[in-house]
PDB file of N, CA and C in Angstrom:
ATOM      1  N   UNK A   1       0.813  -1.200   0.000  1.00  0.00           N
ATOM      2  CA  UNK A   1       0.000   0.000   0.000  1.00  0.00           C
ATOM      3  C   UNK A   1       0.856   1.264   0.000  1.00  0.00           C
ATOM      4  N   UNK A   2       1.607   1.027   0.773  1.00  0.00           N
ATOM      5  CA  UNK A   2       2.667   2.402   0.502  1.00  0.00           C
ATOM      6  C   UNK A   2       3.268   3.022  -0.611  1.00  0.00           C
ATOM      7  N   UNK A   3       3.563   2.226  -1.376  1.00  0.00           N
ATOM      8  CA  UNK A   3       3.925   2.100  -3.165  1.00  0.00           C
ATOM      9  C   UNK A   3       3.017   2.786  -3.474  1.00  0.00           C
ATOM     10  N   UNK A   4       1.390   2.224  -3.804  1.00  0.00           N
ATOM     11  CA  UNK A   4       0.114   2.616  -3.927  1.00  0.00           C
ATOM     12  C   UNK A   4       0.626   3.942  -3.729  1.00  0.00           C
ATOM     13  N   UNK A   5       0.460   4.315  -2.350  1.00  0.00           N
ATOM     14  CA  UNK A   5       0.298   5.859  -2.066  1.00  0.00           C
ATOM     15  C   UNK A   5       1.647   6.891  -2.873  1.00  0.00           C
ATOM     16  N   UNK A   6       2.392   6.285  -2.984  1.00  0.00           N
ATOM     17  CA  UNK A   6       4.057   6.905  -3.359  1.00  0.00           C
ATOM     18  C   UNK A   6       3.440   7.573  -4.561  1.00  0.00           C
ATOM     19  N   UNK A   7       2.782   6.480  -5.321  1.00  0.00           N
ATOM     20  CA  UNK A   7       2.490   6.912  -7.042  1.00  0.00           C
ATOM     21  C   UNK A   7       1.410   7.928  -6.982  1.00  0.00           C
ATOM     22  N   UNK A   8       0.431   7.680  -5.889  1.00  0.00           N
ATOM     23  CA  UNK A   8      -0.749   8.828  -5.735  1.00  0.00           C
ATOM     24  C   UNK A   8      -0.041  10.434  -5.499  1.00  0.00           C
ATOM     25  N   UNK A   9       0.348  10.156  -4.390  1.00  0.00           N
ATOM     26  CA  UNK A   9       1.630  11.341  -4.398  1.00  0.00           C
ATOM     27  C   UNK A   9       2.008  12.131  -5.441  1.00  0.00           C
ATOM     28  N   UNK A  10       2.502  11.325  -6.385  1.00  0.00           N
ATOM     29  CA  UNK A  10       3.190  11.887  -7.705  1.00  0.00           C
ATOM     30  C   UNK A  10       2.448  12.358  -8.053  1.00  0.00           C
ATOM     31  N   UNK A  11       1.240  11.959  -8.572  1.00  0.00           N
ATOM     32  CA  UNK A  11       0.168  11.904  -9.463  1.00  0.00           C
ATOM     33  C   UNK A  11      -1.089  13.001  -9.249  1.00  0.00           C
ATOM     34  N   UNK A  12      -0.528  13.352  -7.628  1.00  0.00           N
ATOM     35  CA  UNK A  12      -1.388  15.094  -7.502  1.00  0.00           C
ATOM     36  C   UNK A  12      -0.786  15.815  -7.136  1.00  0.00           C
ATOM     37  N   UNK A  13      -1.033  16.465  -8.268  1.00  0.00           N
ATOM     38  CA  UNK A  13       0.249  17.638  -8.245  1.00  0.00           C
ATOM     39  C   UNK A  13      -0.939  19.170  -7.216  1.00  0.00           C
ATOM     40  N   UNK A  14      -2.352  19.129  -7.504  1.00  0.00           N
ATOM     41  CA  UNK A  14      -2.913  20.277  -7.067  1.00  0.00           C
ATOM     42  C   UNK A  14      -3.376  19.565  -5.626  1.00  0.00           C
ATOM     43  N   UNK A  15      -2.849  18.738  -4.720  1.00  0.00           N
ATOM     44  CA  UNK A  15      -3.524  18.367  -3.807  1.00  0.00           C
ATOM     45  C   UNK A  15      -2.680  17.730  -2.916  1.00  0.00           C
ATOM     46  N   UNK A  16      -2.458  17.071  -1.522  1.00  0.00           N
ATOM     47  CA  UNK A  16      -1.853  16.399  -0.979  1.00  0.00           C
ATOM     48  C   UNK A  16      -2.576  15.150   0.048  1.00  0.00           C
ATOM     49  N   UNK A  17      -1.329  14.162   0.039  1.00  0.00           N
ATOM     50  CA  UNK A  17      -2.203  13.151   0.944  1.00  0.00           C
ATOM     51  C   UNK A  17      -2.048  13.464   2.313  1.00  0.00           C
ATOM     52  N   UNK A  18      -2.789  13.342   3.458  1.00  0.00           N
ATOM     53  CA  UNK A  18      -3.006  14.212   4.665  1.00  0.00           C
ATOM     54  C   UNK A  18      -3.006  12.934   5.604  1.00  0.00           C
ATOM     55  N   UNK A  19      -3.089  11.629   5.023  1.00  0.00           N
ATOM     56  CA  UNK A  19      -2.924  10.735   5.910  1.00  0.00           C
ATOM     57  C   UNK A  19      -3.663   9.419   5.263  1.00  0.00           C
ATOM     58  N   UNK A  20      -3.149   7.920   5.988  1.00  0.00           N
ATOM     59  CA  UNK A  20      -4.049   6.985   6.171  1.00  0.00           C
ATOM     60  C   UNK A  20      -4.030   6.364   7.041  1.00  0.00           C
ATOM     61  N   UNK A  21      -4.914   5.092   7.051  1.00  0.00           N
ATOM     62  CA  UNK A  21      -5.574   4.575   7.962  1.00  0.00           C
ATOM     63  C   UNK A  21      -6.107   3.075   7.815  1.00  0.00           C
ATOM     64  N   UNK A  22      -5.564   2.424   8.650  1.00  0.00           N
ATOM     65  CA  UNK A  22      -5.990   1.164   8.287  1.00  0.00           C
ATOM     66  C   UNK A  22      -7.273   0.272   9.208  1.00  0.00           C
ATOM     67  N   UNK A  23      -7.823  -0.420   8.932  1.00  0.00           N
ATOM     68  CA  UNK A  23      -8.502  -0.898   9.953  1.00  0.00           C
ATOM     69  C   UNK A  23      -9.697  -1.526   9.371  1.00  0.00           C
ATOM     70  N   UNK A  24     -10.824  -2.177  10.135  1.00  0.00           N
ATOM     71  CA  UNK A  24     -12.043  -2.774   9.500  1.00  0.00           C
ATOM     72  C   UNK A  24     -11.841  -3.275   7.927  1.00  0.00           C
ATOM     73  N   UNK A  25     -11.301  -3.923   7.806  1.00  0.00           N
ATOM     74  CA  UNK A  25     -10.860  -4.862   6.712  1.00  0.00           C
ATOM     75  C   UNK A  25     -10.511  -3.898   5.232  1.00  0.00           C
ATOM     76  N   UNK A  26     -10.652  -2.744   6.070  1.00  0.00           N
ATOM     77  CA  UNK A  26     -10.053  -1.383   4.999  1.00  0.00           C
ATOM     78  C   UNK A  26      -8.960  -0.687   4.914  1.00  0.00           C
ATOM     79  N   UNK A  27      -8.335   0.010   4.192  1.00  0.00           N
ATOM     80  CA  UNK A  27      -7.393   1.190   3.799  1.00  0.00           C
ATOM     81  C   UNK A  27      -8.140   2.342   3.511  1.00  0.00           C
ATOM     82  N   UNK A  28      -7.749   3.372   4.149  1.00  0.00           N
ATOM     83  CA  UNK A  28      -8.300   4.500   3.483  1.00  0.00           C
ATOM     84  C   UNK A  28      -6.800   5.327   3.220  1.00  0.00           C
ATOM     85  N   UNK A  29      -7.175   5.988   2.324  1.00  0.00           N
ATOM     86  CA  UNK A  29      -5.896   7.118   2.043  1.00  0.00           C
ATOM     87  C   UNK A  29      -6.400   8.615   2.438  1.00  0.00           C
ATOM     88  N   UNK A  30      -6.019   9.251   2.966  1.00  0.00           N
ATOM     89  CA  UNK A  30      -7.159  10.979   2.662  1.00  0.00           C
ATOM     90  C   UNK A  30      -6.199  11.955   2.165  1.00  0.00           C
ATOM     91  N   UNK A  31      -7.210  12.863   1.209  1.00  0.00           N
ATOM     92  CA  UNK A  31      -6.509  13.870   0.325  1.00  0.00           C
ATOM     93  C   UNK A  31      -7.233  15.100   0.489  1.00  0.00           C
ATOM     94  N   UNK A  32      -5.914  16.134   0.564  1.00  0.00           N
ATOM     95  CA  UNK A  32      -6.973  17.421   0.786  1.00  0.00           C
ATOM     96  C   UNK A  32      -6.582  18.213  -0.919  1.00  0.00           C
ATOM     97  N   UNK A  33      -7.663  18.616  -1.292  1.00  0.00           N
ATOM     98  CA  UNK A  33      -7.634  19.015  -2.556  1.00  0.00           C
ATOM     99  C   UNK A  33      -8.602  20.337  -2.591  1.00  0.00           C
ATOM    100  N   UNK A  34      -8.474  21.038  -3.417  1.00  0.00           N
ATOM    101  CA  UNK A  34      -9.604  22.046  -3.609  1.00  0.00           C
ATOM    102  C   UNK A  34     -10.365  21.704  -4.752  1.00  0.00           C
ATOM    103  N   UNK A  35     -10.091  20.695  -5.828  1.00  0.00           N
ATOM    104  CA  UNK A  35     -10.831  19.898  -6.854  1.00  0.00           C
ATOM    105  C   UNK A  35     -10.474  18.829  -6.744  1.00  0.00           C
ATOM    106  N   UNK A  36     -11.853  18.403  -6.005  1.00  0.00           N
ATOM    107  CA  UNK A  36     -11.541  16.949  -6.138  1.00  0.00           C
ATOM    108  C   UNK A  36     -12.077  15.766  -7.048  1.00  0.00           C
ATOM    109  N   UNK A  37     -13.053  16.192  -8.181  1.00  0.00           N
ATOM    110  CA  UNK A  37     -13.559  15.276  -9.253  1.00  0.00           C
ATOM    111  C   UNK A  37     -12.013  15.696  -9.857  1.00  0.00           C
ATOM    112  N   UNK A  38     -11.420  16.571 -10.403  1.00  0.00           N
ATOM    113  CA  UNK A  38     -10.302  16.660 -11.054  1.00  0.00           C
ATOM    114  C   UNK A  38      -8.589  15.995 -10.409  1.00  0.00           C
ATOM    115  N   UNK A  39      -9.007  15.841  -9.567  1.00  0.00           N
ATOM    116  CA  UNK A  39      -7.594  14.938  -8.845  1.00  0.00           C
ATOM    117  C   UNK A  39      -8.316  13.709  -8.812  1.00  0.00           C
ATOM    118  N   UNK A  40      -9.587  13.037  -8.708  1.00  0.00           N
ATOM    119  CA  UNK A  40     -10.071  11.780  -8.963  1.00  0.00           C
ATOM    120  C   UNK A  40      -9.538  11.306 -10.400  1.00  0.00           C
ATOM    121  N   UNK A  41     -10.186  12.313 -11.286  1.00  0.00           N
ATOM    122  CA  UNK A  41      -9.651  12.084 -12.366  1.00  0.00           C
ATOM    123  C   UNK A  41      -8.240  11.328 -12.619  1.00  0.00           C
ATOM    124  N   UNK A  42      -7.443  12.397 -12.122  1.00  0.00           N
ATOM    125  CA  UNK A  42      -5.687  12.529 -12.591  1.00  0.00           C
ATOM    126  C   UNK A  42      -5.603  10.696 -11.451  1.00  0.00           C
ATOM    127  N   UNK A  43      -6.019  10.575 -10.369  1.00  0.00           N
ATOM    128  CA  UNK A  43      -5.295   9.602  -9.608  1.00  0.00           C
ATOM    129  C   UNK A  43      -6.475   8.307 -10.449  1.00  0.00           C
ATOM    130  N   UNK A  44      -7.377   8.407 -10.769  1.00  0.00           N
ATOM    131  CA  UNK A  44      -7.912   7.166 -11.607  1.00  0.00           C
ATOM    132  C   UNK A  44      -6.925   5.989 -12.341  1.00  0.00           C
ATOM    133  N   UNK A  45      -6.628   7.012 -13.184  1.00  0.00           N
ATOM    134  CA  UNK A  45      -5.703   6.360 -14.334  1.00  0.00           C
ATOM    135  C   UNK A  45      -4.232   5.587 -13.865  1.00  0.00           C
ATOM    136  N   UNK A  46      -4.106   6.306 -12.358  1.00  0.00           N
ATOM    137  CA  UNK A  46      -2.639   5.235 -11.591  1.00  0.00           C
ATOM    138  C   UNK A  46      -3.441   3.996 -11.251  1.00  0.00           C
ATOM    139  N   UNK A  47      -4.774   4.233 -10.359  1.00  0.00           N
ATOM    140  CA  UNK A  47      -5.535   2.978  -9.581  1.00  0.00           C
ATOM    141  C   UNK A  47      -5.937   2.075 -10.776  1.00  0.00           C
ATOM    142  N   UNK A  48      -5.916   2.455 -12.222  1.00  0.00           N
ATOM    143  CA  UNK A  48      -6.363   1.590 -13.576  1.00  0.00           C
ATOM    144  C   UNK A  48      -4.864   0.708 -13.982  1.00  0.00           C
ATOM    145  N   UNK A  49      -4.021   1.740 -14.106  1.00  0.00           N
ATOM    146  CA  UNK A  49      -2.759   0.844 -14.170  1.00  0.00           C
ATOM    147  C   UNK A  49      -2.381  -0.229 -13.356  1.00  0.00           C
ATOM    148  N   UNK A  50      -2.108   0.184 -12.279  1.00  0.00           N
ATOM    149  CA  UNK A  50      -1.969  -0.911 -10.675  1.00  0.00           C
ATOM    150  C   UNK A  50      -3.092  -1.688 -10.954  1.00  0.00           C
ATOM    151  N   UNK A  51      -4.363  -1.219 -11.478  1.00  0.00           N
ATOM    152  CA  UNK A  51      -5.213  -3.127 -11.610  1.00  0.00           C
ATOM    153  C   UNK A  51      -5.847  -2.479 -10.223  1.00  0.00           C
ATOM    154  N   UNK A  52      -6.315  -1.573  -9.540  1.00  0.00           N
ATOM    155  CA  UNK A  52      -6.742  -1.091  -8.421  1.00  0.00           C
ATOM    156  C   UNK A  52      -7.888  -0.475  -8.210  1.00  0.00           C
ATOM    157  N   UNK A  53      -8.215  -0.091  -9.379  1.00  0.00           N
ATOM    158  CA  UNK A  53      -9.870   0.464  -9.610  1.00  0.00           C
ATOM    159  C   UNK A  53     -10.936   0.007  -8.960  1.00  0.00           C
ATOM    160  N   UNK A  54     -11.370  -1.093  -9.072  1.00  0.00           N
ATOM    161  CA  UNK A  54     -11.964  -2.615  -8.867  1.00  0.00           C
ATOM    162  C   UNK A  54     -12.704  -2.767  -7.499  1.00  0.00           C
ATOM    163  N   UNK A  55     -11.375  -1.992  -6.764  1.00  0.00           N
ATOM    164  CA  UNK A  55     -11.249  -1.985  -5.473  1.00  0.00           C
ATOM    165  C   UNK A  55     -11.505  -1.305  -4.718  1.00  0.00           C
ATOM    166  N   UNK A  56     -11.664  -0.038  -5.313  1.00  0.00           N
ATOM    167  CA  UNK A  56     -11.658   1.621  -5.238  1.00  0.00           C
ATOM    168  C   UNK A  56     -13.450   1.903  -4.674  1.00  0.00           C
ATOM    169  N   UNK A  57     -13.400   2.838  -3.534  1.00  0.00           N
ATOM    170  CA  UNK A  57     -14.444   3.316  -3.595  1.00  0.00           C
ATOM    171  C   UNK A  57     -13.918   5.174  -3.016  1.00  0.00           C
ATOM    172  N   UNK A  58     -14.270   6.241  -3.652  1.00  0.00           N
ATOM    173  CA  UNK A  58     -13.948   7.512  -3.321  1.00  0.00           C
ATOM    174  C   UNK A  58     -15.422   8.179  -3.207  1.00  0.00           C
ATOM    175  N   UNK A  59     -14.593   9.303  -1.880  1.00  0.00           N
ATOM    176  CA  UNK A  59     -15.795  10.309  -1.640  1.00  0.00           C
ATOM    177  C   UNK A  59     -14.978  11.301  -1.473  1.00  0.00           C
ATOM    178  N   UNK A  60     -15.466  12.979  -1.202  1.00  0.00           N
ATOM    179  CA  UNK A  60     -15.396  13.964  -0.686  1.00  0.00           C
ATOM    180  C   UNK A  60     -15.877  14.655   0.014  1.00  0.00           C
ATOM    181  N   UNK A  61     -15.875  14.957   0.902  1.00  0.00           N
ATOM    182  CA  UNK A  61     -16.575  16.196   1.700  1.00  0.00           C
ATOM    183  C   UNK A  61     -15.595  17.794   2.294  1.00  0.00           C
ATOM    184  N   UNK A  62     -16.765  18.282   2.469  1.00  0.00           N
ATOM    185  CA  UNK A  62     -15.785  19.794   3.080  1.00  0.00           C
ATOM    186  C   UNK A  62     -15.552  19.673   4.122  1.00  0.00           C
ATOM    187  N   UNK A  63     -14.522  20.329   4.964  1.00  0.00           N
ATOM    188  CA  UNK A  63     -14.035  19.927   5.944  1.00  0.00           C
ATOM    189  C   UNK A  63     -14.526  20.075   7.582  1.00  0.00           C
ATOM    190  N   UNK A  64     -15.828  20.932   6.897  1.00  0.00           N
ATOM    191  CA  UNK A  64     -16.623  21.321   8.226  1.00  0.00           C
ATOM    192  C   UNK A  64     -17.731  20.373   8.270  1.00  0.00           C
ATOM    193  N   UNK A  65     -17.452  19.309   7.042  1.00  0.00           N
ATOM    194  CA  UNK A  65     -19.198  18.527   7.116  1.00  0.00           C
ATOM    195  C   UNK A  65     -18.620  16.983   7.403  1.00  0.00           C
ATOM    196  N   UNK A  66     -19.440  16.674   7.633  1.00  0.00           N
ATOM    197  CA  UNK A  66     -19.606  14.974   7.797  1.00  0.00           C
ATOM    198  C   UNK A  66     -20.036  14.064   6.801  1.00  0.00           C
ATOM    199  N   UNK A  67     -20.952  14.760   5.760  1.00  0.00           N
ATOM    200  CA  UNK A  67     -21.216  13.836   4.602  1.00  0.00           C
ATOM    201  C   UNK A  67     -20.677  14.096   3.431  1.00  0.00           C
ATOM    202  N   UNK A  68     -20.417  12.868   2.800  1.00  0.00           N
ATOM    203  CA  UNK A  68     -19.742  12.591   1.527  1.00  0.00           C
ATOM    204  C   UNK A  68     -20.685  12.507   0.418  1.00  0.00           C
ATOM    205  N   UNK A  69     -19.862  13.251  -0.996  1.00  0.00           N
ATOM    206  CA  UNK A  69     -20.531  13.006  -1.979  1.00  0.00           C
ATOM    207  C   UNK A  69     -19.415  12.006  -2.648  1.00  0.00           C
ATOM    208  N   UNK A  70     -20.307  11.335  -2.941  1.00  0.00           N
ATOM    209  CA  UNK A  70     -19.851   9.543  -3.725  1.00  0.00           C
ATOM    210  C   UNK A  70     -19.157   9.869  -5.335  1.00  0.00           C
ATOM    211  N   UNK A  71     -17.736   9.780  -5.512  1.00  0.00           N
ATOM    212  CA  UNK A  71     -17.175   9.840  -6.659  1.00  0.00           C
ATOM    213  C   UNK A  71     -17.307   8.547  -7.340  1.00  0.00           C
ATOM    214  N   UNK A  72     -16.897   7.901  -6.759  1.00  0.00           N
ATOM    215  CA  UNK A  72     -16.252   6.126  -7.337  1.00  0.00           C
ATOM    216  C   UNK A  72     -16.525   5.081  -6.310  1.00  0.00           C
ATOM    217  N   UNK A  73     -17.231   3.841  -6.877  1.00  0.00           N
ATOM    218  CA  UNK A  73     -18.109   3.839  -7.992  1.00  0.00           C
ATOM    219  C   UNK A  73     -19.482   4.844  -8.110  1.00  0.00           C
ATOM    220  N   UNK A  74     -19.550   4.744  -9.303  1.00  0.00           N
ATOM    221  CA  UNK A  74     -20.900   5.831  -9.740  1.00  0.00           C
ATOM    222  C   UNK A  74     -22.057   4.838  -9.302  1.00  0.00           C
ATOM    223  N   UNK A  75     -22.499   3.918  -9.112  1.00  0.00           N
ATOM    224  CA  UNK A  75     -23.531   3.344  -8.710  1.00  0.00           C
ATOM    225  C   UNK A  75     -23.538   3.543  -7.230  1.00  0.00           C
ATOM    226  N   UNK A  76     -22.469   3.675  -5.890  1.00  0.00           N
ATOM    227  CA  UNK A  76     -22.362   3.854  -4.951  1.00  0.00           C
ATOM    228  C   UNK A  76     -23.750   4.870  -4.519  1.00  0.00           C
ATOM    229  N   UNK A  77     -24.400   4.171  -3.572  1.00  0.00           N
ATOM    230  CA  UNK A  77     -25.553   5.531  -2.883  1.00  0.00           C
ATOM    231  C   UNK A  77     -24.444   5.799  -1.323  1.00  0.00           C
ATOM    232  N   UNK A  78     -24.447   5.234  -0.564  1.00  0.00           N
ATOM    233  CA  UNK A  78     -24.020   5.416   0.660  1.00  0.00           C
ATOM    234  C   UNK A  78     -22.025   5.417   0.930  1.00  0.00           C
ATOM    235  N   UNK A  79     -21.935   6.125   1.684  1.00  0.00           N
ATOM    236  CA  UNK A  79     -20.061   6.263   2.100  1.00  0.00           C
ATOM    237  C   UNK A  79     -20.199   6.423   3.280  1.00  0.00           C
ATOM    238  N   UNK A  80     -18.936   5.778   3.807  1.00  0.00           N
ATOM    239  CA  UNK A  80     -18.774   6.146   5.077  1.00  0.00           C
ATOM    240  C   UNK A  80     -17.265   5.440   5.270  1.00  0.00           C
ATOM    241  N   UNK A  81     -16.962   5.959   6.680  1.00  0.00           N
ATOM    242  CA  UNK A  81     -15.322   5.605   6.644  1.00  0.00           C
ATOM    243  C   UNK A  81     -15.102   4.944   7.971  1.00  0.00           C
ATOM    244  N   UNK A  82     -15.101   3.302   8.024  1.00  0.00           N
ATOM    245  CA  UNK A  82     -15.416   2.970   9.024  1.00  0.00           C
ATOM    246  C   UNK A  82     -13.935   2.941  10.252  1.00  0.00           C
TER     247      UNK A  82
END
């Protein structure tokens, strides 16, 4: 996973990773961005290479709120970060 994150790193240039977290049979990575469909974008195409997509579920929220709007997958209704 660290690799993972190394290449995410690279790969946002308008944003940074702020931390992760492991636990409940999950990884989370967190990114603070001021566009974040557009750094989804740019970090997509690393999680497509790595074969990591698949696996992928992304949200965003502002930093004063608690709820997420659901990037990836697009069928996703509910997020949460357990």
């Amino acid at each position: 996973m660290i690799s993972l994150e190394n290449s995410l790193i690279e790969g946002l240039p308008e944003g940074e990773i702020d931390g992760h977290d492991f636990g409940s049979g999950e990884f989370n990575i967190f990114i603070r961005t001021n566009n974040p469909l557009k750094s989804f974008e740019r970090l997509k195409k690393i999680l497509e290479s790595d074969e990591m997509l698949d696996n992928v579920r992304a949200a965003y929220r502002d930093v004063e709120s608690e709820e997420y709007t659901v990037v990836w997958p697009t069928s996703l209704r509910d997020f949460k970060v357990l």
